[in-house]
Amino acid sequence: MAKTILSVDDSASIRQMVKLTLSGAGYDVIQANDGAEGLAKAKGAKVDMVMTDLNMPVMNGLALIKELRKLPSYQGVPILFLTTESDAGLKSEAKAAGATGWITKPFQQDQLIAVVKKVLG
Amino acid sequence: MAIWQGKRSLQVVTLALQGELFALEAGRVHEILDRVPVTEVPGGPVFVSGLINVRGKVVPLADLRMKFGMECTAATIDTRIVVIDVTLGGEIVSVGLLADKVYEVTELQAEVLEDTPRIGMRWRPDLIRCVGKRGRDFIAVLDIDKLFDEGDREAVAGNASAAPAQDAA
Amino acid sequence: MSGVDPTETFRQEAQELLEQLEQTLLDLAKAPEDLALVDSTFRALHTIKGSGSMFGFDAVAGFTHHVESAFDMVRKGQVKLTPALADVALAAKDYIRALIERPDTTAAEDGAAILERLEAAVGSTGAGGTAAAAPKAAMAAGRAKWQVKFWLPPNALATGTNPLLLLDELRGLGEATVTPLLDRVPALEDLNPADIHIGWDVSLITDKPKSAIEDVFLFVLDDMEIAIDLVETLDAPAAAPKTEAAPQPAVAKPAAAKPEAAAPKGGSGSIRVPAERLDNLMDRVGELVIAQSRLKQVAAASRDAEFKSISEEIERLALELRDTTMGVRMVPIAQLFGRFRRLVHDLAHELGKDIALVTVGEDTELDKTVIEQLNDPLVHLIRNSIDHGLESPEQRLAAGKPAQGQIRLAAQHTGDKVLISITDDGKGLDRARIQARAEEHGLIQPGAKLSDSELFQLIFQPGFSTAQQVTNLSGRGVGMDVVKRTLDSLRGSIDIASNPGTGTEITLRLPLTLAIIDGLLVRVGQGRYVIPLSAVEECVELPAEEAGRANGCSFLNIRDELVPFLRLREMFKTTGEPDRYQKVVVVSSNDSRVGLVVDQVIGDHQTVIKSLSKLHAGIGTFSGATILGDGTVALILEIANLVAKGQVREPLKLAS
């Protein structure tokens, strides 16, 4: 059965790119616009990996990661966050919140697939 | 139960329940709707077992046929919902009443408005304000607030099993 | 998802960014010292550069990089923002726009000309440079043997790291021999199965550089213990084996955590708004949310991609609006607690008692109207506590307690509720007297056996009061039933727990908001219901063997935990055939987990809560109703009551 990835980002272009790339690589992709919607989608479906931007309205990525890690069903589920080159401080904050790894923006399609394979197999 | 003192006539909306004619004070009637989807409330009182959407408001739907122990036949093309204002525990609340058919708004003349006789009434006399006559027909004027009075509601756990499947839109 | 091109979406997003950028640059020209504007410019350029290269607009990325560097120097104070620089920036912005809109007809020379002007304006040498990070210089090829010894931090599994994948990646680098290290695994009784204590020792023969090995551990490198040692080189002439021990501390210290870069505009004033206007605003927003969910439904069934994307946009805006307006009404409970300090002080003084007031969770936020309505009930409860619960200093000393009594007011969020508790360390409730009083009033049969919480609930009946003396303050029996009614009108509940001699704790449970919640829409038979999302933990399938059974004490095994479940079809006496594959929505209620069996989980739903009339409010299992996208009404489940009712029907042992 295909693995399901939840992609949370307030940029429509990034969401589309992620969906096209990852579904092309054989994953099922669900999307959300912001952290709150992401949390709702995560609770309502069985997701194998979460990918989230950090800077989003309503609920940002950091808060989303923390909320996800509170759920027993999301223990052990890989969570990746998007970051830019300059944000070393955010990386450690996100990891402290329970993130598994990161993808640096801007990223190419093959980089995206490589990172997903790294944490999801 | 002498009412209508000093009044010459009463504006009423007449409706039919299983062939029997009833009337409601027109002043209390908000609007009359066609059939709409009904959501059942599990565990609700037997004769107010559903909720409907009236332009964005959630309104309880009552089936008076249950109150009067009538047969509850399936809805027809003539079925309507009469939305009225009911005083419940000191507040005014909108409630919908299911009717098999709704007729025109009429005036019942003062002379023909007789107080409800205690005996000889087929339907529960305490729920009727009075009986009027129009042509050959007897029309019972319903006591709206009494219908929904606390002590009168029989809440039964579980679905209103006697109600037929409420129609979907 | 045919027809929607991310590149096209990028173009639109870029247009918006460029328009904003133009405004910012114009503002900057008038206020060149404004650092916030400089920062804003830099970030916009940075985003355009990044997204540009992501979506194949390399020319855009390359060009923008130079402008971005220039502004980076300005914001670092290395270069001043001159009118000339601001001018060039505007020209650059126009050029970027042209590159995006008309990539084929835009001349590269124009761009070069602008960059020259940029260099001149910046006045420093070498504003140019290659875009993006220089590729890592590959180290000399040639195979070598490495020894990689590592331990992951114990919580690595919980944060989603999969050591098997790491080992696979190492194997992908060359020939690997893997040996597990078990010396750190604690004894069984001390072992937390969610932790990882196994280490690994890997001999790896590879022609890849050390950095490739480190890259495998990229995400955990800072938190783990690892040593990568070169044992020997195999192909190149023998180099002295270098031992590079690089043990890392097991716990990462986050670098000075930068708070989210929210640049607050200066001057946060506030204005007074009549509460009625806020209520009207909330009503409008509620209607907007309903209309928007209908739009969403229509859009879901449509094939028009543009329509769908507009609908998504409107959804985003509606939800933001909802959250902002709801946030406007949320007020910390501190203002309420603050008033009580005076109350406690005066009362204590009047009665000759020594009482300290402790407050916890003052910054817990509640809807403004709820706070206002809570004032009277809380005052009454505190008065009761002081008058009847807390003893005089002499009585306390005689009982071996400190002379000073304590009242503790606490507020906290939990799930979808706010919990407010009033705890005193007084003499507790007199069970026998309450029982006697209840029998006197005919509320219970003489000699009836009730649990503590059932018995204490009788206190809320009108006219009930066990006070020997009716004091000035309380004992007239008009207080507690008003408290209960107020709580009912707020859709809240109240619980009393008490220990004779030690004290009493009263807990109020209130919904977080009266207006709009996030819900999970489910179907049971033909009816649809909403479960407050904050109570939902997860959804699982109902195992086939359970599906057949109609009733009986039922438990699910979820990750080795027994979770009891309720069949909603049964509770709601649903007719018709159940779905073949039913689902279980696991919710948390009062610190325990319960599963609710439904026919179908439909999805998340923004729910505008409509109150139920008196005709239906008394049932208890439903906290309200809402209108779905298709115009029909759905009931909102009141989880705590539902579970309690379920317990009464089939006594459930709730797993803690």
PDB file of C-alpha atoms in Angstrom, chain C residues 100-207:
ATOM      1  CA  ILE C 100       8.891  36.356 -14.969  1.00  0.00           C
ATOM      2  CA  GLU C 101       6.190  37.571 -17.320  1.00  0.00           C
ATOM      3  CA  ARG C 102       8.119  37.693 -20.598  1.00  0.00           C
ATOM      4  CA  PRO C 103      11.196  35.545 -20.141  1.00  0.00           C
ATOM      5  CA  ASP C 104      11.735  35.176 -23.852  1.00  0.00           C
ATOM      6  CA  THR C 105      11.698  38.809 -24.834  1.00  0.00           C
ATOM      7  CA  THR C 106      13.491  40.331 -21.890  1.00  0.00           C
ATOM      8  CA  ALA C 107      17.017  41.308 -22.752  1.00  0.00           C
ATOM      9  CA  ALA C 108      19.832  40.126 -20.585  1.00  0.00           C
ATOM     10  CA  GLU C 109      21.740  43.306 -21.306  1.00  0.00           C
ATOM     11  CA  ASP C 110      19.113  45.311 -19.476  1.00  0.00           C
ATOM     12  CA  GLY C 111      19.743  43.197 -16.461  1.00  0.00           C
ATOM     13  CA  ALA C 112      23.470  43.615 -16.703  1.00  0.00           C
ATOM     14  CA  ALA C 113      23.047  47.364 -16.931  1.00  0.00           C
ATOM     15  CA  ILE C 114      21.015  47.405 -13.756  1.00  0.00           C
ATOM     16  CA  LEU C 115      23.595  45.329 -11.957  1.00  0.00           C
ATOM     17  CA  GLU C 116      26.258  47.819 -12.915  1.00  0.00           C
ATOM     18  CA  ARG C 117      24.219  50.617 -11.463  1.00  0.00           C
ATOM     19  CA  LEU C 118      23.729  48.472  -8.389  1.00  0.00           C
ATOM     20  CA  GLU C 119      27.446  47.997  -7.926  1.00  0.00           C
ATOM     21  CA  ALA C 120      28.008  51.680  -8.269  1.00  0.00           C
ATOM     22  CA  ALA C 121      25.287  52.510  -5.765  1.00  0.00           C
ATOM     23  CA  VAL C 122      26.600  50.048  -3.257  1.00  0.00           C
ATOM     24  CA  GLY C 123      30.062  51.409  -3.743  1.00  0.00           C
ATOM     25  CA  SER C 124      31.890  48.291  -2.705  1.00  0.00           C
ATOM     26  CA  THR C 125      33.796  45.859  -4.776  1.00  0.00           C
ATOM     27  CA  GLY C 126      32.540  42.513  -5.815  1.00  0.00           C
ATOM     28  CA  ALA C 127      28.857  42.742  -5.133  1.00  0.00           C
ATOM     29  CA  GLY C 128      28.684  39.981  -7.626  1.00  0.00           C
ATOM     30  CA  GLY C 129      29.344  36.434  -6.787  1.00  0.00           C
ATOM     31  CA  THR C 130      28.028  33.076  -7.596  1.00  0.00           C
ATOM     32  CA  ALA C 131      24.533  32.352  -6.489  1.00  0.00           C
ATOM     33  CA  ALA C 132      23.773  29.610  -4.043  1.00  0.00           C
ATOM     34  CA  ALA C 133      26.216  27.665  -1.939  1.00  0.00           C
ATOM     35  CA  ALA C 134      29.348  26.465  -3.668  1.00  0.00           C
ATOM     36  CA  PRO C 135      29.135  22.769  -4.215  1.00  0.00           C
ATOM     37  CA  LYS C 136      31.113  20.793  -1.698  1.00  0.00           C
ATOM     38  CA  ALA C 137      34.481  19.948  -3.163  1.00  0.00           C
ATOM     39  CA  ALA C 138      34.584  16.221  -3.487  1.00  0.00           C
ATOM     40  CA  MET C 139      37.535  14.681  -1.745  1.00  0.00           C
ATOM     41  CA  ALA C 140      39.916  12.460  -3.546  1.00  0.00           C
ATOM     42  CA  ALA C 141      38.392   9.263  -4.794  1.00  0.00           C
ATOM     43  CA  GLY C 142      39.802   5.944  -3.707  1.00  0.00           C
ATOM     44  CA  ARG C 143      38.444   3.330  -1.380  1.00  0.00           C
ATOM     45  CA  ALA C 144      39.047   3.371   2.330  1.00  0.00           C
ATOM     46  CA  LYS C 145      37.892   1.409   5.317  1.00  0.00           C
ATOM     47  CA  TRP C 146      36.024   3.327   7.992  1.00  0.00           C
ATOM     48  CA  GLN C 147      34.814   2.379  11.431  1.00  0.00           C
ATOM     49  CA  VAL C 148      31.543   4.052  12.337  1.00  0.00           C
ATOM     50  CA  LYS C 149      30.413   3.613  15.933  1.00  0.00           C
ATOM     51  CA  PHE C 150      27.270   5.388  17.060  1.00  0.00           C
ATOM     52  CA  TRP C 151      24.468   5.668  19.605  1.00  0.00           C
ATOM     53  CA  LEU C 152      21.300   7.591  18.921  1.00  0.00           C
ATOM     54  CA  PRO C 153      19.672   9.694  21.640  1.00  0.00           C
ATOM     55  CA  PRO C 154      17.181   7.540  23.598  1.00  0.00           C
ATOM     56  CA  ASN C 155      14.165   9.447  22.302  1.00  0.00           C
ATOM     57  CA  ALA C 156      15.176   9.136  18.657  1.00  0.00           C
ATOM     58  CA  LEU C 157      12.406   6.670  17.818  1.00  0.00           C
ATOM     59  CA  ALA C 158       9.741   8.923  19.266  1.00  0.00           C
ATOM     60  CA  THR C 159      10.886  11.748  17.031  1.00  0.00           C
ATOM     61  CA  GLY C 160      10.533   9.620  13.965  1.00  0.00           C
ATOM     62  CA  THR C 161      14.138   8.562  13.371  1.00  0.00           C
ATOM     63  CA  ASN C 162      14.403   5.067  11.966  1.00  0.00           C
ATOM     64  CA  PRO C 163      17.825   3.520  12.695  1.00  0.00           C
ATOM     65  CA  LEU C 164      17.183   0.782  10.141  1.00  0.00           C
ATOM     66  CA  LEU C 165      16.980   3.394   7.411  1.00  0.00           C
ATOM     67  CA  LEU C 166      20.247   4.894   8.620  1.00  0.00           C
ATOM     68  CA  LEU C 167      21.928   1.526   8.418  1.00  0.00           C
ATOM     69  CA  ASP C 168      20.490   1.009   4.947  1.00  0.00           C
ATOM     70  CA  GLU C 169      21.918   4.342   3.864  1.00  0.00           C
ATOM     71  CA  LEU C 170      25.337   3.323   5.146  1.00  0.00           C
ATOM     72  CA  ARG C 171      25.059   0.079   3.268  1.00  0.00           C
ATOM     73  CA  GLY C 172      24.291   2.136   0.187  1.00  0.00           C
ATOM     74  CA  LEU C 173      27.691   3.802   0.434  1.00  0.00           C
ATOM     75  CA  GLY C 174      29.673   0.632  -0.002  1.00  0.00           C
ATOM     76  CA  GLU C 175      30.326  -2.693   1.708  1.00  0.00           C
ATOM     77  CA  ALA C 176      29.170  -2.615   5.282  1.00  0.00           C
ATOM     78  CA  THR C 177      29.369  -5.040   8.170  1.00  0.00           C
ATOM     79  CA  VAL C 178      27.018  -4.141  10.969  1.00  0.00           C
ATOM     80  CA  THR C 179      27.359  -5.202  14.605  1.00  0.00           C
ATOM     81  CA  PRO C 180      24.833  -4.145  17.215  1.00  0.00           C
ATOM     82  CA  LEU C 181      26.135  -2.894  20.589  1.00  0.00           C
ATOM     83  CA  LEU C 182      23.987  -3.992  23.471  1.00  0.00           C
ATOM     84  CA  ASP C 183      26.032  -2.923  26.457  1.00  0.00           C
ATOM     85  CA  ARG C 184      23.913   0.106  27.150  1.00  0.00           C
ATOM     86  CA  VAL C 185      20.578  -1.637  27.116  1.00  0.00           C
ATOM     87  CA  PRO C 186      19.230  -1.430  30.694  1.00  0.00           C
ATOM     88  CA  ALA C 187      17.646  -4.273  32.627  1.00  0.00           C
ATOM     89  CA  LEU C 188      14.130  -5.235  31.669  1.00  0.00           C
ATOM     90  CA  GLU C 189      12.471  -3.590  34.625  1.00  0.00           C
ATOM     91  CA  ASP C 190      14.184  -0.297  33.860  1.00  0.00           C
ATOM     92  CA  LEU C 191      13.608  -0.479  30.161  1.00  0.00           C
ATOM     93  CA  ASN C 192      11.244   1.999  28.530  1.00  0.00           C
ATOM     94  CA  PRO C 193      10.270   0.234  25.330  1.00  0.00           C
ATOM     95  CA  ALA C 194       9.870   3.508  23.458  1.00  0.00           C
ATOM     96  CA  ASP C 195      13.524   4.380  24.004  1.00  0.00           C
ATOM     97  CA  ILE C 196      16.456   3.164  21.999  1.00  0.00           C
ATOM     98  CA  HIS C 197      19.632   2.039  23.758  1.00  0.00           C
ATOM     99  CA  ILE C 198      21.160  -0.115  21.089  1.00  0.00           C
ATOM    100  CA  GLY C 199      24.277   1.246  19.436  1.00  0.00           C
ATOM    101  CA  TRP C 200      25.896   0.072  16.237  1.00  0.00           C
ATOM    102  CA  ASP C 201      29.426  -0.585  15.092  1.00  0.00           C
ATOM    103  CA  VAL C 202      29.743  -0.513  11.318  1.00  0.00           C
ATOM    104  CA  SER C 203      32.782  -1.385   9.260  1.00  0.00           C
ATOM    105  CA  LEU C 204      32.387   0.367   5.964  1.00  0.00           C
ATOM    106  CA  ILE C 205      34.488   0.063   2.819  1.00  0.00           C
ATOM    107  CA  THR C 206      33.670   2.935   0.518  1.00  0.00           C
ATOM    108  CA  ASP C 207      35.166   5.357  -1.924  1.00  0.00           C
TER     109      ASP C 207
END
